[in-house]
Tab-separated table of C-alpha atoms in Angstrom:
chain	number	residue	atom	x	y	z
A	1	ASP	CA	14.687	94.535	68.275
A	2	THR	CA	16.122	91.444	66.582
A	3	GLU	CA	15.371	88.900	69.267
A	4	VAL	CA	12.927	86.153	70.050
A	5	THR	CA	12.218	86.093	73.778
A	6	GLN	CA	11.071	82.921	75.491
A	7	THR	CA	9.797	82.570	79.030
A	8	PRO	CA	10.348	80.860	81.345
A	9	LYS	CA	13.921	79.713	80.757
A	10	HIS	CA	13.428	76.667	82.961
A	11	LEU	CA	10.255	74.859	83.994
A	12	VAL	CA	9.685	71.820	86.166
A	13	MET	CA	6.153	70.471	86.140
A	14	GLY	CA	4.289	67.447	87.378
A	15	MET	CA	2.333	65.166	85.104
A	16	THR	CA	-0.982	66.586	86.304
A	17	ASN	CA	0.010	70.242	86.009
A	18	LYS	CA	-1.077	72.779	83.412
A	19	LYS	CA	1.559	75.285	82.324
A	20	SER	CA	2.266	77.556	79.355
A	21	LEU	CA	5.396	78.503	77.460
A	22	LYS	CA	5.536	81.977	75.975
A	23	CYS	CA	7.348	83.399	72.980
A	24	GLU	CA	7.502	87.002	71.769
A	25	GLN	CA	9.098	88.744	68.786
A	26	HIS	CA	8.894	92.319	67.494
A	27	MET	CA	10.639	91.906	64.160
A	28	GLY	CA	7.422	91.905	62.147
A	29	HIS	CA	7.912	88.239	61.313
A	30	ARG	CA	4.622	86.616	60.303
A	31	ALA	CA	5.708	82.989	60.621
A	32	MET	CA	6.335	81.509	64.064
A	33	TYR	CA	7.398	78.011	65.018
A	34	TRP	CA	7.606	75.671	67.961
A	35	TYR	CA	10.436	73.124	67.968
A	36	LYS	CA	11.323	70.429	70.449
A	37	GLN	CA	14.946	69.443	70.908
A	38	LYS	CA	16.223	66.443	72.834
A	39	ALA	CA	19.893	66.007	73.692
A	40	LYS	CA	22.162	65.209	70.727
A	41	LYS	CA	19.260	65.519	68.270
A	42	PRO	CA	18.339	68.216	65.755
A	43	PRO	CA	15.413	70.549	66.451
A	44	GLU	CA	12.162	68.706	65.703
A	45	LEU	CA	9.345	70.792	64.249
A	46	MET	CA	6.066	70.753	66.182
A	47	PHE	CA	3.882	73.608	64.910
A	48	VAL	CA	3.995	76.430	62.381
A	49	TYR	CA	1.851	79.549	62.497
A	50	SER	CA	1.552	81.700	59.417
A	51	TYR	CA	-0.210	85.072	59.732
A	52	GLU	CA	-1.534	83.937	63.118
A	53	LYS	CA	-3.139	80.816	61.712
A	54	LEU	CA	-1.941	77.284	62.393
A	55	SER	CA	-0.533	76.021	59.125
A	56	ILE	CA	1.403	72.928	60.182
A	57	ASN	CA	0.880	70.478	63.038
A	58	GLU	CA	3.460	67.715	62.847
A	59	SER	CA	1.140	65.130	64.437
A	60	VAL	CA	1.866	66.495	67.882
A	61	PRO	CA	-0.091	64.893	70.779
A	62	SER	CA	-3.021	66.964	72.015
A	63	ARG	CA	-1.372	67.455	75.412
A	64	PHE	CA	0.522	70.220	73.560
A	65	SER	CA	-1.788	73.041	72.495
A	66	PRO	CA	-0.400	76.034	70.579
A	67	GLU	CA	-1.960	79.476	70.499
A	68	CYS	CA	-1.105	82.622	68.568
A	69	PRO	CA	-2.961	85.557	70.212
A	70	ASN	CA	-1.416	88.122	67.861
A	71	SER	CA	1.375	88.533	65.347
A	72	SER	CA	4.005	89.023	68.069
A	73	LEU	CA	3.076	86.293	70.521
A	74	LEU	CA	3.087	82.531	70.442
A	75	ASN	CA	2.114	80.299	73.353
A	76	LEU	CA	2.391	76.582	73.950
A	77	HIS	CA	-0.055	75.254	76.528
A	78	LEU	CA	0.978	72.064	78.288
A	79	HIS	CA	-1.305	69.625	80.079
A	80	ALA	CA	-0.848	66.077	81.354
A	81	LEU	CA	2.675	65.760	79.988
A	82	GLN	CA	4.824	62.672	80.311
A	83	PRO	CA	8.432	62.447	81.536
A	84	GLU	CA	9.529	61.694	77.965
A	85	ASP	CA	8.268	65.172	76.984
A	86	SER	CA	11.194	66.649	78.913
A	87	ALA	CA	13.250	68.591	76.376
A	88	LEU	CA	14.361	72.028	75.249
A	89	TYR	CA	11.415	73.795	73.597
A	90	LEU	CA	12.487	76.352	71.051
A	91	CYS	CA	10.432	79.108	69.496
A	92	ALA	CA	11.502	80.646	66.192
A	93	SER	CA	10.210	83.244	63.800
A	94	SER	CA	10.869	84.120	60.183
A	95	GLN	CA	9.687	86.406	57.444
A	96	GLU	CA	6.739	84.882	55.627
A	97	GLY	CA	6.437	85.015	51.902
A	98	ASN	CA	9.856	86.593	51.587
A	99	ARG	CA	11.912	84.600	49.168
A	100	ASP	CA	15.152	86.156	50.280
A	101	ARG	CA	15.497	83.773	53.197
A	102	ALA	CA	19.186	84.508	53.711
A	103	ASP	CA	18.929	84.595	57.470
A	104	GLY	CA	16.474	81.770	57.933
A	105	TYR	CA	14.896	81.666	61.307
A	106	THR	CA	15.576	83.612	64.459
A	107	PHE	CA	15.461	81.295	67.442
A	108	GLY	CA	14.783	82.058	71.057
A	109	SER	CA	17.015	80.657	73.784
A	110	GLY	CA	14.455	78.001	74.601
A	111	THR	CA	12.634	76.738	77.668
A	112	ARG	CA	14.243	73.766	79.365
A	113	LEU	CA	11.244	71.667	80.442
A	114	THR	CA	11.465	68.847	82.950
A	115	VAL	CA	8.387	66.718	83.586
A	116	VAL	CA	8.460	64.818	86.865
B	1	ASP	CA	13.122	59.454	54.311
B	2	GLN	CA	16.261	61.203	55.452
B	3	GLN	CA	16.630	64.288	53.278
B	4	VAL	CA	19.699	65.561	55.076
B	5	LYS	CA	22.746	63.698	56.335
B	6	GLN	CA	25.217	65.285	58.727
B	7	ASN	CA	27.274	62.203	59.324
B	8	SER	CA	29.985	63.395	61.687
B	9	PRO	CA	28.575	63.689	65.197
B	10	SER	CA	31.784	65.256	66.488
B	11	LEU	CA	34.984	66.906	65.320
B	12	SER	CA	38.112	68.020	67.220
B	13	VAL	CA	40.431	70.610	65.753
B	14	GLN	CA	43.547	72.373	67.022
B	15	GLU	CA	43.248	76.116	67.584
B	16	GLY	CA	44.404	78.015	64.502
B	17	ARG	CA	43.709	75.148	62.127
B	18	ILE	CA	40.821	74.786	59.702
B	19	SER	CA	37.527	73.184	60.767
B	20	ILE	CA	35.483	71.579	57.994
B	21	LEU	CA	31.912	70.528	58.639
B	22	ASN	CA	29.886	68.669	56.028
B	23	CYS	CA	26.303	67.885	55.086
B	24	ASP	CA	24.795	65.913	52.214
B	25	TYR	CA	21.234	66.225	50.987
B	26	THR	CA	18.948	64.397	48.606
B	27	ASN	CA	16.083	66.842	47.964
B	28	SER	CA	16.803	68.746	44.748
B	29	MET	CA	14.048	71.251	45.639
B	30	PHE	CA	16.214	72.857	48.322
B	31	ASP	CA	17.356	76.262	47.139
B	32	TYR	CA	18.773	77.935	50.194
B	33	PHE	CA	21.204	76.506	52.633
B	34	LEU	CA	22.156	77.670	56.103
B	35	TRP	CA	24.426	76.912	58.998
B	36	TYR	CA	23.412	77.433	62.612
B	37	LYS	CA	25.602	77.351	65.689
B	38	LYS	CA	24.309	76.247	69.071
B	39	TYR	CA	25.845	76.617	72.507
B	40	PRO	CA	24.532	74.492	75.396
B	41	ALA	CA	21.279	75.764	76.925
B	42	GLU	CA	20.821	78.316	74.133
B	43	GLY	CA	18.801	78.360	70.946
B	44	PRO	CA	20.505	77.923	67.566
B	45	THR	CA	22.003	81.107	66.136
B	46	PHE	CA	22.157	81.813	62.430
B	47	LEU	CA	25.745	81.774	61.202
B	48	ILE	CA	25.926	81.955	57.411
B	49	SER	CA	23.859	81.001	54.381
B	50	ILE	CA	24.102	80.492	50.648
B	51	SER	CA	21.518	80.428	47.906
B	52	SER	CA	21.446	77.906	45.097
B	53	ILE	CA	22.734	80.425	42.561
B	54	LYS	CA	26.101	80.596	44.306
B	55	ASP	CA	28.770	78.058	45.154
B	56	LYS	CA	30.622	80.018	47.823
B	57	ASN	CA	29.820	82.627	50.423
B	58	GLU	CA	32.355	84.088	52.809
B	59	ASP	CA	31.892	86.010	56.032
B	60	GLY	CA	35.068	86.633	57.968
B	61	ARG	CA	36.478	83.342	59.202
B	62	PHE	CA	33.446	81.415	57.948
B	63	THR	CA	32.989	80.190	54.385
B	64	VAL	CA	30.125	78.058	53.127
B	65	PHE	CA	30.546	75.979	49.980
B	66	LEU	CA	27.736	74.473	47.939
B	67	ASN	CA	28.269	71.719	45.388
B	68	LYS	CA	24.870	71.324	43.761
B	69	SER	CA	25.838	68.477	41.472
B	70	ALA	CA	27.103	66.443	44.434
B	71	LYS	CA	24.342	67.778	46.732
B	72	HIS	CA	26.981	68.648	49.282
B	73	LEU	CA	27.228	71.578	51.664
B	74	SER	CA	30.231	72.410	53.780
B	75	LEU	CA	31.330	75.013	56.295
B	76	HIS	CA	34.954	76.026	56.681
B	77	ILE	CA	36.161	77.893	59.750
B	78	VAL	CA	39.667	79.263	59.579
B	79	PRO	CA	41.457	79.936	61.799
B	80	SER	CA	39.465	77.955	64.369
B	81	GLN	CA	39.192	79.481	67.833
B	82	PRO	CA	38.213	77.923	71.182
B	83	GLY	CA	35.040	80.061	71.176
B	84	ASP	CA	33.935	78.239	68.042
B	85	SER	CA	33.366	75.107	70.126
B	86	ALA	CA	29.645	74.420	69.744
B	87	VAL	CA	27.190	72.214	67.872
B	88	TYR	CA	26.769	73.177	64.231
B	89	PHE	CA	23.587	72.344	62.324
B	90	CYS	CA	23.149	72.568	58.589
B	91	ALA	CA	19.634	73.533	57.491
B	92	PHE	CA	17.911	73.439	54.148
B	93	GLY	CA	14.923	75.281	52.753
B	94	ASN	CA	13.072	76.041	49.581
B	95	SER	CA	11.200	79.009	48.172
B	96	GLY	CA	7.876	77.319	48.846
B	97	ASN	CA	8.110	78.538	52.425
B	98	THR	CA	8.069	75.036	53.830
B	99	PRO	CA	9.871	74.754	57.174
B	100	LEU	CA	13.607	74.324	57.279
B	101	VAL	CA	15.001	70.801	57.470
B	102	PHE	CA	17.863	70.425	59.932
B	103	GLY	CA	20.793	68.055	60.006
B	104	LYS	CA	21.564	66.123	63.188
B	105	GLY	CA	24.399	68.436	64.177
B	106	THR	CA	28.168	68.158	64.553
B	107	ARG	CA	29.818	68.966	67.865
B	108	LEU	CA	32.985	70.928	67.158
B	109	SER	CA	35.671	71.102	69.829
B	110	VAL	CA	38.518	73.526	69.213
B	111	ILE	CA	41.459	72.658	71.405
B	112	ALA	CA	43.817	75.388	72.589
C-alpha cells in the first residue's frame, strides 16, 4: 500500500460547525503533515507529527486542532472556522530519520473544504 | 525570506517539444531537490528528485538538472505530451529532516 487516503474528499461546513478531516497511511511512515493549499499558491505547511508527537505548529489558529491517534492515522479537527479557511487541505507522510529522501513526501488527494 | 523562487507562473508548449521549468533557491543547506506534479482537485504527486551530489537525473521523458553554484534547479520534459499539462512544484529539503519548502508552482499547458 503506497497511498495516503484522505476523507472526506469534499466538505461544506458552517461557521459554527465542528468537523474532522481524516488521513491514513500504511507505508510505515513516521512523519505526517497537514498542508493547506489555496488556489494558485504552493502548499502551506500547518503541522508536522513525528513519531506521533507534534513537532511543528506553524502558528496555526486554535480553531484547527491536529491529532495523531496512532502511527497510521492523522486527524484535523475543525471548529468555528471562517470563510477564508476554505481551501484544499492536504495530508502527507514521509519516512522519518531516513536520509535517503529521494521520494520526498507522499500526498493524499486532499479534502476540498468550503466554509459558509 | 523567500528561499525558493519559481518565477514563471505559467508555460505553454507545443506537443512534442521540450518543456523547461525552472526554480532558483538561496538556502545553501538544501541537499535534496524534488519536482511534484499536481492535477486539479488532486494532491501533488512526486515526479523526480536529485541529491546534491549529482547534477543530472533522468527518468524517461523527465530530466532534472541541478546547478549548485548558480543555485538553480530545472526540469526538462521531452517530448511534451498533452497529459503533462498540470501544475509543477519544485521542492527543497535538507538532511536535518526539516519540512520541504515548495515553490509557488508553474502551470504547464501542452498544446496538441
